[in-house]
PDB file of C-alpha atoms and ligand atoms in Angstrom:
ATOM      1  CA  MET E  24     -61.173  78.014   0.077  1.00 45.00           C
ATOM      2  CA  ALA E  25     -59.784  80.121   2.898  1.00 46.00           C
ATOM      3  CA  ASP E  26     -60.895  77.960   5.809  1.00 62.00           C
ATOM      4  CA  ARG E  27     -59.331  74.732   4.557  1.00 75.00           C
ATOM      5  CA  GLU E  28     -56.479  73.604   6.808  1.00 78.00           C
ATOM      6  CA  THR E  29     -53.006  73.863   5.319  1.00 83.00           C
ATOM      7  CA  ALA E  30     -49.768  72.204   6.378  1.00 86.00           C
ATOM      8  CA  THR E  31     -46.395  73.955   6.439  1.00 85.00           C
ATOM      9  CA  GLY E  32     -42.883  73.057   5.267  1.00 88.00           C
ATOM     10  CA  THR E  33     -42.277  69.980   3.140  1.00 93.00           C
ATOM     11  CA  LEU E  34     -45.737  68.621   3.789  1.00 95.00           C
ATOM     12  CA  GLY E  35     -47.160  72.018   2.839  1.00 96.00           C
ATOM     13  CA  LEU E  36     -45.374  71.897  -0.526  1.00 97.00           C
ATOM     14  CA  VAL E  37     -46.821  68.438  -1.254  1.00 97.00           C
ATOM     15  CA  GLN E  38     -50.281  69.666  -0.258  1.00 97.00           C
ATOM     16  CA  ALA E  39     -49.999  72.842  -2.360  1.00 97.00           C
ATOM     17  CA  PHE E  40     -48.924  70.850  -5.430  1.00 98.00           C
ATOM     18  CA  VAL E  41     -51.808  68.380  -5.136  1.00 97.00           C
ATOM     19  CA  ASN E  42     -54.271  71.230  -4.565  1.00 96.00           C
ATOM     20  CA  THR E  43     -53.308  73.137  -7.730  1.00 97.00           C
ATOM     21  CA  VAL E  44     -56.565  71.742  -9.071  1.00 96.00           C
ATOM     22  CA  ASP E  45     -59.888  72.342  -7.375  1.00 92.00           C
ATOM     23  CA  LEU E  46     -61.911  69.431  -8.749  1.00 88.00           C
ATOM     24  CA  GLU E  47     -65.292  70.686  -7.605  1.00 84.00           C
ATOM     25  CA  PRO E  48     -65.419  73.719  -9.919  1.00 82.00           C
ATOM     26  CA  GLY E  49     -62.783  71.982 -12.093  1.00 87.00           C
ATOM     27  CA  ALA E  50     -60.336  74.912 -11.921  1.00 93.00           C
ATOM     28  CA  ASP E  51     -56.785  73.771 -12.695  1.00 96.00           C
ATOM     29  CA  GLU E  52     -53.888  76.159 -12.016  1.00 97.00           C
ATOM     30  CA  PHE E  53     -51.855  74.080 -14.467  1.00 97.00           C
ATOM     31  CA  ASN E  54     -53.979  75.060 -17.448  1.00 95.00           C
ATOM     32  CA  ASP E  55     -51.013  75.483 -19.803  1.00 96.00           C
ATOM     33  CA  PRO E  56     -47.250  74.761 -19.831  1.00 98.00           C
ATOM     34  CA  SER E  57     -46.276  78.339 -18.925  1.00 98.00           C
ATOM     35  CA  ALA E  58     -48.556  78.310 -15.846  1.00 98.00           C
ATOM     36  CA  LEU E  59     -46.874  75.089 -14.714  1.00 98.00           C
ATOM     37  CA  GLY E  60     -43.418  76.581 -15.322  1.00 98.00           C
ATOM     38  CA  ALA E  61     -44.289  79.745 -13.374  1.00 98.00           C
ATOM     39  CA  TRP E  62     -45.593  77.697 -10.418  1.00 98.00           C
ATOM     40  CA  LEU E  63     -42.389  75.597 -10.262  1.00 98.00           C
ATOM     41  CA  VAL E  64     -40.101  78.637 -10.600  1.00 97.00           C
ATOM     42  CA  ALA E  65     -42.043  80.578  -7.933  1.00 97.00           C
ATOM     43  CA  ARG E  66     -41.392  77.759  -5.437  1.00 96.00           C
ATOM     44  CA  GLY E  67     -37.714  77.462  -6.285  1.00 96.00           C
ATOM     45  CA  LEU E  68     -38.168  73.992  -7.789  1.00 97.00           C
ATOM     46  CA  MET E  69     -36.964  75.022 -11.249  1.00 97.00           C
ATOM     47  CA  ALA E  70     -34.496  77.644 -12.526  1.00 97.00           C
ATOM     48  CA  PRO E  71     -36.149  80.781 -14.021  1.00 97.00           C
ATOM     49  CA  ASN E  72     -34.399  80.255 -17.380  1.00 97.00           C
ATOM     50  CA  GLN E  73     -36.071  76.864 -17.860  1.00 97.00           C
ATOM     51  CA  SER E  74     -39.536  76.260 -19.261  1.00 96.00           C
ATOM     52  CA  ALA E  75     -42.236  73.612 -19.508  1.00 98.00           C
ATOM     53  CA  SER E  76     -43.543  71.840 -22.637  1.00 98.00           C
ATOM     54  CA  GLU E  77     -46.945  70.247 -23.353  1.00 98.00           C
ATOM     55  CA  ALA E  78     -45.402  66.831 -22.544  1.00 98.00           C
ATOM     56  CA  ASP E  79     -44.096  68.231 -19.230  1.00 98.00           C
ATOM     57  CA  LEU E  80     -47.586  69.475 -18.405  1.00 98.00           C
ATOM     58  CA  LYS E  81     -49.111  66.019 -18.975  1.00 98.00           C
ATOM     59  CA  HIS E  82     -46.349  64.443 -16.914  1.00 98.00           C
ATOM     60  CA  ALA E  83     -46.750  66.929 -14.045  1.00 98.00           C
ATOM     61  CA  ILE E  84     -50.513  66.342 -13.882  1.00 98.00           C
ATOM     62  CA  ALA E  85     -49.957  62.553 -13.869  1.00 98.00           C
ATOM     63  CA  VAL E  86     -47.461  62.899 -10.997  1.00 98.00           C
ATOM     64  CA  ARG E  87     -49.855  65.205  -9.135  1.00 98.00           C
ATOM     65  CA  GLU E  88     -52.709  62.710  -9.402  1.00 97.00           C
ATOM     66  CA  ALA E  89     -50.386  59.839  -8.393  1.00 98.00           C
ATOM     67  CA  ILE E  90     -49.449  61.776  -5.232  1.00 98.00           C
ATOM     68  CA  ARG E  91     -53.168  62.367  -4.583  1.00 97.00           C
ATOM     69  CA  GLY E  92     -53.586  58.580  -4.834  1.00 97.00           C
ATOM     70  CA  ALA E  93     -50.767  58.010  -2.328  1.00 98.00           C
ATOM     71  CA  ILE E  94     -52.321  60.511   0.109  1.00 98.00           C
ATOM     72  CA  GLY E  95     -55.594  58.586  -0.212  1.00 96.00           C
ATOM     73  CA  ALA E  96     -53.994  55.780   1.798  1.00 96.00           C
ATOM     74  CA  ASN E  97     -54.077  58.146   4.814  1.00 96.00           C
ATOM     75  CA  SER E  98     -57.863  58.349   4.541  1.00 93.00           C
ATOM     76  CA  GLY E  99     -58.372  54.613   4.179  1.00 92.00           C
ATOM     77  CA  GLY E 100     -58.117  54.318   0.392  1.00 92.00           C
ATOM     78  CA  SER E 101     -55.962  51.840  -1.485  1.00 93.00           C
ATOM     79  CA  VAL E 102     -53.123  53.034  -3.714  1.00 95.00           C
ATOM     80  CA  TYR E 103     -53.335  51.905  -7.339  1.00 96.00           C
ATOM     81  CA  PRO E 104     -50.310  50.230  -8.993  1.00 97.00           C
ATOM     82  CA  VAL E 105     -50.469  52.818 -11.809  1.00 97.00           C
ATOM     83  CA  ASP E 106     -49.893  55.630  -9.265  1.00 97.00           C
ATOM     84  CA  ILE E 107     -46.961  53.781  -7.719  1.00 98.00           C
ATOM     85  CA  ALA E 108     -45.467  53.234 -11.194  1.00 98.00           C
ATOM     86  CA  THR E 109     -45.890  56.963 -11.988  1.00 98.00           C
ATOM     87  CA  LEU E 110     -44.109  57.995  -8.774  1.00 98.00           C
ATOM     88  CA  ASN E 111     -41.287  55.504  -9.332  1.00 98.00           C
ATOM     89  CA  GLY E 112     -41.002  56.708 -12.933  1.00 98.00           C
ATOM     90  CA  ALA E 113     -40.723  60.365 -11.826  1.00 98.00           C
ATOM     91  CA  ALA E 114     -38.088  59.448  -9.228  1.00 98.00           C
ATOM     92  CA  SER E 115     -36.040  57.542 -11.828  1.00 98.00           C
ATOM     93  CA  ALA E 116     -36.410  60.177 -14.572  1.00 97.00           C
ATOM     94  CA  SER E 117     -35.202  62.960 -12.252  1.00 98.00           C
ATOM     95  CA  ARG E 118     -32.318  60.763 -11.050  1.00 98.00           C
ATOM     96  CA  LEU E 119     -32.741  61.439  -7.344  1.00 97.00           C
ATOM     97  CA  VAL E 120     -29.614  60.892  -5.265  1.00 96.00           C
ATOM     98  CA  PRO E 121     -28.859  61.490  -1.579  1.00 96.00           C
ATOM     99  CA  ARG E 122     -26.917  64.719  -0.993  1.00 95.00           C
ATOM    100  CA  PHE E 123     -25.304  65.595   2.326  1.00 96.00           C
ATOM    101  CA  GLY E 124     -25.594  69.263   3.267  1.00 93.00           C
ATOM    102  CA  PRO E 125     -23.125  71.359   5.300  1.00 93.00           C
ATOM    103  CA  GLY E 126     -24.736  70.256   8.579  1.00 93.00           C
ATOM    104  CA  GLY E 127     -24.275  66.603   7.624  1.00 94.00           C
ATOM    105  CA  LYS E 128     -27.992  66.048   7.041  1.00 92.00           C
ATOM    106  CA  ALA E 129     -28.918  64.174   3.859  1.00 93.00           C
ATOM    107  CA  ARG E 130     -31.778  64.804   1.482  1.00 93.00           C
ATOM    108  CA  LEU E 131     -32.698  63.614  -1.992  1.00 96.00           C
ATOM    109  CA  GLU E 132     -31.792  65.890  -4.891  1.00 96.00           C
ATOM    110  CA  PRO E 133     -32.388  65.391  -8.611  1.00 97.00           C
ATOM    111  CA  HIS E 134     -29.615  65.218 -11.204  1.00 97.00           C
ATOM    112  CA  ALA E 135     -32.075  66.184 -13.943  1.00 97.00           C
ATOM    113  CA  ASP E 136     -33.001  69.823 -14.529  1.00 96.00           C
ATOM    114  CA  GLY E 137     -36.099  71.447 -16.038  1.00 98.00           C
ATOM    115  CA  VAL E 138     -39.555  70.108 -15.188  1.00 98.00           C
ATOM    116  CA  GLU E 139     -38.182  66.577 -14.745  1.00 98.00           C
ATOM    117  CA  GLY E 140     -35.873  67.844 -11.990  1.00 98.00           C
ATOM    118  CA  ALA E 141     -38.647  69.950 -10.440  1.00 98.00           C
ATOM    119  CA  LEU E 142     -40.970  66.938 -10.289  1.00 98.00           C
ATOM    120  CA  GLY E 143     -38.062  65.020  -8.726  1.00 98.00           C
ATOM    121  CA  ARG E 144     -37.910  67.690  -5.994  1.00 98.00           C
ATOM    122  CA  ILE E 145     -41.632  67.205  -5.362  1.00 98.00           C
ATOM    123  CA  VAL E 146     -41.220  63.408  -5.207  1.00 98.00           C
ATOM    124  CA  ALA E 147     -38.295  63.991  -2.781  1.00 97.00           C
ATOM    125  CA  ALA E 148     -40.628  66.197  -0.694  1.00 97.00           C
ATOM    126  CA  VAL E 149     -43.183  63.351  -0.600  1.00 98.00           C
ATOM    127  CA  PHE E 150     -40.409  60.969   0.462  1.00 97.00           C
ATOM    128  CA  ALA E 151     -39.272  63.334   3.253  1.00 96.00           C
ATOM    129  CA  ALA E 152     -42.850  64.065   4.359  1.00 96.00           C
ATOM    130  CA  MET E 153     -43.660  60.338   4.566  1.00 96.00           C
ATOM    131  CA  ASN E 154     -40.882  59.998   7.141  1.00 93.00           C
ATOM    132  CA  GLU E 155     -42.382  62.685   9.359  1.00 92.00           C
ATOM    133  CA  ASP E 156     -44.979  62.006  12.050  1.00 90.00           C
ATOM    134  CA  ASP E 157     -47.637  64.260  10.585  1.00 92.00           C
ATOM    135  CA  TRP E 158     -47.703  62.603   7.118  1.00 96.00           C
ATOM    136  CA  THR E 159     -50.798  60.611   8.120  1.00 96.00           C
ATOM    137  CA  ARG E 160     -52.594  63.898   8.877  1.00 96.00           C
ATOM    138  CA  LEU E 161     -52.552  64.758   5.181  1.00 97.00           C
ATOM    139  CA  LYS E 162     -55.780  63.242   3.873  1.00 96.00           C
ATOM    140  CA  LEU E 163     -58.164  63.412   0.970  1.00 95.00           C
ATOM    141  CA  CYS E 164     -61.615  64.899   1.418  1.00 94.00           C
ATOM    142  CA  GLY E 165     -64.220  62.143   1.708  1.00 92.00           C
ATOM    143  CA  SER E 166     -66.407  63.758  -0.940  1.00 90.00           C
ATOM    144  CA  PRO E 167     -65.759  61.766  -4.149  1.00 88.00           C
ATOM    145  CA  THR E 168     -66.179  64.887  -6.264  1.00 90.00           C
ATOM    146  CA  CYS E 169     -63.807  66.999  -4.143  1.00 93.00           C
ATOM    147  CA  ARG E 170     -60.752  64.900  -3.190  1.00 93.00           C
ATOM    148  CA  TRP E 171     -58.997  68.018  -1.865  1.00 94.00           C
ATOM    149  CA  ALA E 172     -55.850  67.268   0.170  1.00 96.00           C
ATOM    150  CA  PHE E 173     -56.430  68.695   3.650  1.00 95.00           C
ATOM    151  CA  TYR E 174     -54.398  68.736   6.833  1.00 95.00           C
ATOM    152  CA  ASP E 175     -56.294  66.986   9.620  1.00 94.00           C
ATOM    153  CA  GLN E 176     -55.703  68.995  12.787  1.00 91.00           C
ATOM    154  CA  SER E 177     -58.264  67.148  14.880  1.00 90.00           C
ATOM    155  CA  ARG E 178     -56.877  65.605  18.062  1.00 89.00           C
ATOM    156  CA  ASN E 179     -57.778  62.017  17.149  1.00 91.00           C
ATOM    157  CA  HIS E 180     -57.117  62.274  13.373  1.00 89.00           C
ATOM    158  CA  SER E 181     -60.824  61.803  12.664  1.00 90.00           C
ATOM    159  CA  SER E 182     -61.661  64.561  10.142  1.00 91.00           C
ATOM    160  CA  ARG E 183     -63.130  63.314   6.891  1.00 92.00           C
ATOM    161  CA  TRP E 184     -63.902  66.464   4.925  1.00 92.00           C
ATOM    162  CA  CYS E 185     -61.806  69.387   3.689  1.00 91.00           C
ATOM    163  CA  THR E 186     -64.358  71.636   5.422  1.00 85.00           C
ATOM    164  CA  MET E 187     -67.438  70.667   7.365  1.00 72.00           C
ATOM    165  CA  ALA E 188     -69.156  73.788   6.022  1.00 74.00           C
ATOM    166  CA  SER E 189     -68.946  72.727   2.374  1.00 77.00           C
ATOM    167  CA  CYS E 190     -68.252  69.039   1.767  1.00 89.00           C
ATOM    168  CA  GLY E 191     -69.179  67.668   5.206  1.00 79.00           C
ATOM    169  CA  ASN E 192     -72.656  69.142   5.191  1.00 81.00           C
ATOM    170  CA  ARG E 193     -73.181  68.359   1.530  1.00 77.00           C
ATOM    171  CA  GLN E 194     -72.348  64.666   2.090  1.00 73.00           C
ATOM    172  CA  LYS E 195     -74.595  64.582   5.141  1.00 73.00           C
ATOM    173  CA  ALA E 196     -77.458  66.120   3.177  1.00 78.00           C
ATOM    174  CA  LYS E 197     -76.893  63.603   0.381  1.00 76.00           C
ATOM    175  CA  ARG E 198     -77.042  60.678   2.812  1.00 75.00           C
ATOM    176  CA  PHE E 199     -80.167  62.166   4.400  1.00 74.00           C
ATOM    177  CA  ARG E 200     -81.850  62.435   0.984  1.00 79.00           C
ATOM    178  CA  GLU E 201     -80.846  58.868   0.117  1.00 80.00           C
ATOM    179  CA  ARG E 202     -82.234  57.568   3.413  1.00 79.00           C
ATOM    180  CA  ALA E 203     -85.456  59.546   2.957  1.00 79.00           C
ATOM    181  CA  LYS E 204     -85.822  58.151  -0.560  1.00 79.00           C
ATOM    182  CA  ALA E 205     -85.206  54.582   0.649  1.00 78.00           C
ATOM    183  CA  THR E 206     -87.868  55.039   3.338  1.00 74.00           C
ATOM    184  CA  SER E 207     -90.458  56.466   0.958  1.00 73.00           C
ATOM    185  CA  GLU E 208     -89.898  53.530  -1.408  1.00 69.00           C
ATOM    186  CA  ASP E 209     -90.581  50.967   1.330  1.00 62.00           C
TER     187      ASP E 209
HETATM  188 ZN1   ZN B 307     -63.999  68.598   0.153  1.00 57.41          ZN
END
């Protein structure tokens, strides 16, 4: 959706990864291993001569949904232990280690290559983004069927929907119908 707010930089990468599936129509960009591989190569997370397997695809989707769970904490949700275990597992499997760059600034880089390493780079991006002030602006849409990760640009961090035009109004209409129903049943 063109009018959904997007973040830039590291946070933008995390947001783009989580939003590779649009749950409302159920369209998943990662619909087969080669699509996953192409996405990771296009973002420089994996070398072009490496590829993804069916097991990698399952793993990547699990990591994606675990990150969605972690973002949910920014919109008042609780993070499930299974999501935390998945993120810790991806960090361990990719063997993330601190690396100091030429400017002396450190970041986490994976020892593993292939999809495991690429997922490590995404976990490292989550780690870096969590240490930035605007991490809490990355939220999940309040519509339970949408759960799109959106960047809350409102001054007081109060946005609840990916777009007011779609999900916001739909949720409002739903509540209105429920209230009307409750009244008519009285
Ligand atoms: Zn939404």
